[in-house]
Amino acid sequence: MLKANIIEKLNAQVNAEMFSSNMYLQMSAWSEDKGLAGAAEFFKKHVPEELAHRDKFIHYLFECGASVRIGALEAPRADYNNLVEVIEAAYAHEKKVTAMINDIANLALDERDFNTFNMLQWFIAEQREEEVLFRGILDQIALVAFKGQSGEAMFHINQYLQRLAQTL
Ligand code: FEO
């Protein structure tokens, strides 16, 4: 049996993963609007990935005989000044999700809930990969001195994201 405080946090994480999916869908739509097909494809790849994360938490709650409670979702930010801002926002968001997962892992240890702690190991590794991914894109952005302006650097980053999307 899961403790109530663990169930509450796992349900909050279900919502957070759904928010992440909507956030990436909005980022993809923003990119599409700006004619950035590579970036649009890259962000779109994250949409089902985040829903798969949601489903892992839901499946775990079911396995443990705990109730799933879907809460209201905040609308994701829709306006950005440029693509650099979008990537920075995605990176900041992934760092926030990492902190949320770490927080649940911490609570699981405090509660001696080793099943939940064990289930979270997959997410801990996944969050490391997500952060590495976005840090890598920011490195590329710095390499070509892209500050969000139209031109060769933006063309390069859009193509880079298109190639990256094929690997996700
Ligand atoms: Fe569900 Fe992008 O982490």
PDB file of C-alpha atoms and ligand atoms in Angstrom:
ATOM      1  CA  MET A   1       0.000   0.000   0.000  1.00  0.00           C
ATOM      2  CA  LEU A   2       1.277   3.414  -0.897  1.00  0.00           C
ATOM      3  CA  LYS A   3       1.145   6.161   1.707  1.00  0.00           C
ATOM      4  CA  ALA A   4      -1.241   9.062   1.035  1.00  0.00           C
ATOM      5  CA  ASN A   5       1.582  11.607   0.702  1.00  0.00           C
ATOM      6  CA  ILE A   6       3.290   9.431  -1.949  1.00  0.00           C
ATOM      7  CA  ILE A   7      -0.001   8.945  -3.862  1.00  0.00           C
ATOM      8  CA  GLU A   8      -0.537  12.712  -3.820  1.00  0.00           C
ATOM      9  CA  LYS A   9       2.919  13.384  -5.264  1.00  0.00           C
ATOM     10  CA  LEU A  10       2.597  10.663  -7.900  1.00  0.00           C
ATOM     11  CA  ASN A  11      -0.754  12.109  -9.000  1.00  0.00           C
ATOM     12  CA  ALA A  12       0.804  15.566  -9.158  1.00  0.00           C
ATOM     13  CA  GLN A  13       3.501  14.070 -11.382  1.00  0.00           C
ATOM     14  CA  VAL A  14       0.821  12.606 -13.678  1.00  0.00           C
ATOM     15  CA  ASN A  15      -0.390  16.173 -14.182  1.00  0.00           C
ATOM     16  CA  ALA A  16       3.127  17.531 -14.591  1.00  0.00           C
ATOM     17  CA  GLU A  17       3.823  15.058 -17.401  1.00  0.00           C
ATOM     18  CA  MET A  18       0.590  16.061 -19.143  1.00  0.00           C
ATOM     19  CA  PHE A  19       1.571  19.705 -18.766  1.00  0.00           C
ATOM     20  CA  SER A  20       4.972  18.876 -20.307  1.00  0.00           C
ATOM     21  CA  SER A  21       3.233  17.253 -23.279  1.00  0.00           C
ATOM     22  CA  ASN A  22       1.057  20.347 -23.817  1.00  0.00           C
ATOM     23  CA  MET A  23       4.055  22.622 -23.390  1.00  0.00           C
ATOM     24  CA  TYR A  24       5.968  20.795 -26.139  1.00  0.00           C
ATOM     25  CA  LEU A  25       2.888  20.776 -28.375  1.00  0.00           C
ATOM     26  CA  GLN A  26       2.658  24.553 -27.938  1.00  0.00           C
ATOM     27  CA  MET A  27       6.388  24.946 -28.635  1.00  0.00           C
ATOM     28  CA  SER A  28       5.949  22.870 -31.780  1.00  0.00           C
ATOM     29  CA  ALA A  29       3.028  25.049 -32.877  1.00  0.00           C
ATOM     30  CA  TRP A  30       5.037  28.221 -32.162  1.00  0.00           C
ATOM     31  CA  SER A  31       7.885  26.863 -34.327  1.00  0.00           C
ATOM     32  CA  GLU A  32       5.470  25.938 -37.115  1.00  0.00           C
ATOM     33  CA  ASP A  33       4.081  29.493 -37.053  1.00  0.00           C
ATOM     34  CA  LYS A  34       7.597  30.861 -37.485  1.00  0.00           C
ATOM     35  CA  GLY A  35       8.400  28.553 -40.417  1.00  0.00           C
ATOM     36  CA  LEU A  36      10.841  26.521 -38.313  1.00  0.00           C
ATOM     37  CA  ALA A  37       9.875  23.047 -39.525  1.00  0.00           C
ATOM     38  CA  GLY A  38      12.913  21.347 -37.925  1.00  0.00           C
ATOM     39  CA  ALA A  39      12.194  22.801 -34.490  1.00  0.00           C
ATOM     40  CA  ALA A  40       8.475  21.998 -34.902  1.00  0.00           C
ATOM     41  CA  GLU A  41       9.306  18.358 -35.600  1.00  0.00           C
ATOM     42  CA  PHE A  42      11.771  18.188 -32.710  1.00  0.00           C
ATOM     43  CA  PHE A  43       9.243  19.508 -30.168  1.00  0.00           C
ATOM     44  CA  LYS A  44       6.438  17.354 -31.603  1.00  0.00           C
ATOM     45  CA  LYS A  45       8.515  14.243 -30.871  1.00  0.00           C
ATOM     46  CA  HIS A  46       8.356  15.106 -27.175  1.00  0.00           C
ATOM     47  CA  VAL A  47       4.541  15.185 -27.072  1.00  0.00           C
ATOM     48  CA  PRO A  48       3.903  11.386 -27.053  1.00  0.00           C
ATOM     49  CA  GLU A  49       7.079  10.864 -25.014  1.00  0.00           C
ATOM     50  CA  GLU A  50       5.645  12.922 -22.150  1.00  0.00           C
ATOM     51  CA  LEU A  51       2.328  11.091 -22.396  1.00  0.00           C
ATOM     52  CA  ALA A  52       4.253   7.820 -22.113  1.00  0.00           C
ATOM     53  CA  HIS A  53       5.801   9.211 -18.896  1.00  0.00           C
ATOM     54  CA  ARG A  54       2.304  10.032 -17.629  1.00  0.00           C
ATOM     55  CA  ASP A  55       1.185   6.487 -18.419  1.00  0.00           C
ATOM     56  CA  LYS A  56       4.116   4.963 -16.519  1.00  0.00           C
ATOM     57  CA  PHE A  57       3.057   6.831 -13.369  1.00  0.00           C
ATOM     58  CA  ILE A  58      -0.604   5.881 -13.911  1.00  0.00           C
ATOM     59  CA  HIS A  59       0.334   2.240 -14.421  1.00  0.00           C
ATOM     60  CA  TYR A  60       2.376   2.272 -11.222  1.00  0.00           C
ATOM     61  CA  LEU A  61      -0.530   3.794  -9.246  1.00  0.00           C
ATOM     62  CA  PHE A  62      -2.830   1.065 -10.654  1.00  0.00           C
ATOM     63  CA  GLU A  63      -0.328  -1.648  -9.783  1.00  0.00           C
ATOM     64  CA  CYS A  64      -0.257  -0.387  -6.209  1.00  0.00           C
ATOM     65  CA  GLY A  65      -4.065  -0.229  -5.994  1.00  0.00           C
ATOM     66  CA  ALA A  66      -4.002   3.559  -5.599  1.00  0.00           C
ATOM     67  CA  SER A  67      -6.520   5.957  -7.149  1.00  0.00           C
ATOM     68  CA  VAL A  68      -5.572   8.185 -10.048  1.00  0.00           C
ATOM     69  CA  ARG A  69      -6.795  11.773  -9.780  1.00  0.00           C
ATOM     70  CA  ILE A  70      -6.463  13.984 -12.827  1.00  0.00           C
ATOM     71  CA  GLY A  71      -6.292  17.663 -11.929  1.00  0.00           C
ATOM     72  CA  ALA A  72      -6.678  20.857 -13.945  1.00  0.00           C
ATOM     73  CA  LEU A  73      -3.890  21.858 -16.288  1.00  0.00           C
ATOM     74  CA  GLU A  74      -2.457  25.334 -16.623  1.00  0.00           C
ATOM     75  CA  ALA A  75      -2.132  26.635 -20.188  1.00  0.00           C
ATOM     76  CA  PRO A  76       1.485  26.527 -21.355  1.00  0.00           C
ATOM     77  CA  ARG A  77       3.262  29.723 -22.375  1.00  0.00           C
ATOM     78  CA  ALA A  78       2.436  30.460 -26.013  1.00  0.00           C
ATOM     79  CA  ASP A  79       4.530  33.552 -26.808  1.00  0.00           C
ATOM     80  CA  TYR A  80       8.281  33.628 -27.208  1.00  0.00           C
ATOM     81  CA  ASN A  81      10.516  36.261 -28.742  1.00  0.00           C
ATOM     82  CA  ASN A  82      12.740  33.785 -30.532  1.00  0.00           C
ATOM     83  CA  LEU A  83      13.874  30.153 -30.765  1.00  0.00           C
ATOM     84  CA  VAL A  84      16.659  30.585 -28.194  1.00  0.00           C
ATOM     85  CA  GLU A  85      14.031  31.553 -25.616  1.00  0.00           C
ATOM     86  CA  VAL A  86      12.014  28.450 -26.470  1.00  0.00           C
ATOM     87  CA  ILE A  87      15.002  26.124 -26.000  1.00  0.00           C
ATOM     88  CA  GLU A  88      15.968  27.881 -22.762  1.00  0.00           C
ATOM     89  CA  ALA A  89      12.382  27.511 -21.483  1.00  0.00           C
ATOM     90  CA  ALA A  90      12.361  23.794 -22.357  1.00  0.00           C
ATOM     91  CA  TYR A  91      15.677  23.284 -20.540  1.00  0.00           C
ATOM     92  CA  ALA A  92      14.446  25.194 -17.472  1.00  0.00           C
ATOM     93  CA  HIS A  93      11.268  23.103 -17.485  1.00  0.00           C
ATOM     94  CA  GLU A  94      13.175  19.812 -17.645  1.00  0.00           C
ATOM     95  CA  LYS A  95      15.323  20.943 -14.698  1.00  0.00           C
ATOM     96  CA  LYS A  96      12.102  21.673 -12.782  1.00  0.00           C
ATOM     97  CA  VAL A  97      10.774  18.183 -13.590  1.00  0.00           C
ATOM     98  CA  THR A  98      14.084  16.672 -12.426  1.00  0.00           C
ATOM     99  CA  ALA A  99      13.663  18.493  -9.100  1.00  0.00           C
ATOM    100  CA  MET A 100      10.082  17.156  -8.787  1.00  0.00           C
ATOM    101  CA  ILE A 101      11.223  13.568  -9.438  1.00  0.00           C
ATOM    102  CA  ASN A 102      14.089  13.959  -6.961  1.00  0.00           C
ATOM    103  CA  ASP A 103      11.632  15.288  -4.424  1.00  0.00           C
ATOM    104  CA  ILE A 104       9.432  12.178  -4.740  1.00  0.00           C
ATOM    105  CA  ALA A 105      12.520   9.921  -4.541  1.00  0.00           C
ATOM    106  CA  ASN A 106      13.543  11.742  -1.388  1.00  0.00           C
ATOM    107  CA  LEU A 107      10.109  11.266   0.163  1.00  0.00           C
ATOM    108  CA  ALA A 108      10.077   7.582  -0.876  1.00  0.00           C
ATOM    109  CA  LEU A 109      13.360   7.070   0.985  1.00  0.00           C
ATOM    110  CA  ASP A 110      12.069   8.942   4.038  1.00  0.00           C
ATOM    111  CA  GLU A 111       8.992   6.692   4.031  1.00  0.00           C
ATOM    112  CA  ARG A 112      11.107   3.561   3.382  1.00  0.00           C
ATOM    113  CA  ASP A 113       8.946   3.052   0.265  1.00  0.00           C
ATOM    114  CA  PHE A 114      11.563   1.159  -1.745  1.00  0.00           C
ATOM    115  CA  ASN A 115       9.161   0.121  -4.525  1.00  0.00           C
ATOM    116  CA  THR A 116       8.423   3.735  -5.386  1.00  0.00           C
ATOM    117  CA  PHE A 117      12.111   4.591  -5.053  1.00  0.00           C
ATOM    118  CA  ASN A 118      12.950   1.732  -7.418  1.00  0.00           C
ATOM    119  CA  MET A 119      10.270   2.752  -9.960  1.00  0.00           C
ATOM    120  CA  LEU A 120      11.685   6.292  -9.954  1.00  0.00           C
ATOM    121  CA  GLN A 121      15.155   5.136 -11.024  1.00  0.00           C
ATOM    122  CA  TRP A 122      13.961   4.988 -14.650  1.00  0.00           C
ATOM    123  CA  PHE A 123      12.774   8.608 -14.400  1.00  0.00           C
ATOM    124  CA  ILE A 124      15.987   9.750 -12.755  1.00  0.00           C
ATOM    125  CA  ALA A 125      17.981   8.371 -15.711  1.00  0.00           C
ATOM    126  CA  GLU A 126      15.452   9.794 -18.193  1.00  0.00           C
ATOM    127  CA  GLN A 127      15.717  13.271 -16.672  1.00  0.00           C
ATOM    128  CA  ARG A 128      19.515  13.138 -16.940  1.00  0.00           C
ATOM    129  CA  GLU A 129      19.120  12.364 -20.661  1.00  0.00           C
ATOM    130  CA  GLU A 130      16.599  15.195 -21.135  1.00  0.00           C
ATOM    131  CA  GLU A 131      18.932  17.699 -19.496  1.00  0.00           C
ATOM    132  CA  VAL A 132      21.900  16.473 -21.545  1.00  0.00           C
ATOM    133  CA  LEU A 133      19.812  16.842 -24.711  1.00  0.00           C
ATOM    134  CA  PHE A 134      18.855  20.466 -24.057  1.00  0.00           C
ATOM    135  CA  ARG A 135      22.309  21.435 -22.786  1.00  0.00           C
ATOM    136  CA  GLY A 136      23.704  20.000 -26.045  1.00  0.00           C
ATOM    137  CA  ILE A 137      21.357  22.187 -28.088  1.00  0.00           C
ATOM    138  CA  LEU A 138      22.350  25.260 -26.067  1.00  0.00           C
ATOM    139  CA  ASP A 139      26.013  24.369 -26.752  1.00  0.00           C
ATOM    140  CA  GLN A 140      25.275  24.312 -30.500  1.00  0.00           C
ATOM    141  CA  ILE A 141      23.464  27.635 -30.173  1.00  0.00           C
ATOM    142  CA  ALA A 142      26.529  29.151 -28.490  1.00  0.00           C
ATOM    143  CA  LEU A 143      28.848  27.586 -31.098  1.00  0.00           C
ATOM    144  CA  VAL A 144      27.146  29.378 -33.982  1.00  0.00           C
ATOM    145  CA  ALA A 145      26.558  32.538 -31.878  1.00  0.00           C
ATOM    146  CA  PHE A 146      22.788  32.277 -32.382  1.00  0.00           C
ATOM    147  CA  LYS A 147      20.982  34.970 -30.426  1.00  0.00           C
ATOM    148  CA  GLY A 148      17.540  34.424 -31.929  1.00  0.00           C
ATOM    149  CA  GLN A 149      18.008  36.569 -35.028  1.00  0.00           C
ATOM    150  CA  SER A 150      17.007  35.375 -38.525  1.00  0.00           C
ATOM    151  CA  GLY A 151      19.863  34.297 -40.757  1.00  0.00           C
ATOM    152  CA  GLU A 152      22.452  31.597 -41.184  1.00  0.00           C
ATOM    153  CA  ALA A 153      22.692  30.659 -37.479  1.00  0.00           C
ATOM    154  CA  MET A 154      18.934  30.169 -37.216  1.00  0.00           C
ATOM    155  CA  PHE A 155      18.944  28.109 -40.418  1.00  0.00           C
ATOM    156  CA  HIS A 156      21.711  25.939 -38.957  1.00  0.00           C
ATOM    157  CA  ILE A 157      19.950  25.402 -35.599  1.00  0.00           C
ATOM    158  CA  ASN A 158      16.654  24.587 -37.304  1.00  0.00           C
ATOM    159  CA  GLN A 159      18.427  21.950 -39.408  1.00  0.00           C
ATOM    160  CA  TYR A 160      20.271  20.647 -36.354  1.00  0.00           C
ATOM    161  CA  LEU A 161      16.934  20.181 -34.552  1.00  0.00           C
ATOM    162  CA  GLN A 162      15.513  18.419 -37.593  1.00  0.00           C
ATOM    163  CA  ARG A 163      18.403  15.915 -37.532  1.00  0.00           C
ATOM    164  CA  LEU A 164      18.045  15.519 -33.770  1.00  0.00           C
ATOM    165  CA  ALA A 165      14.317  14.802 -34.163  1.00  0.00           C
ATOM    166  CA  GLN A 166      15.197  11.754 -36.301  1.00  0.00           C
ATOM    167  CA  THR A 167      17.171  10.293 -33.375  1.00  0.00           C
ATOM    168  CA  LEU A 168      14.364  10.668 -30.798  1.00  0.00           C
TER     169      LEU A 168
HETATM  170 FE1  FEO B   1       8.675  13.723 -18.639  1.00  0.00          FE
HETATM  171 FE2  FEO B   1      10.622  15.542 -20.424  1.00  0.00          FE
HETATM  172  O1  FEO B   1      10.278  14.589 -18.855  1.00  0.00           O
END
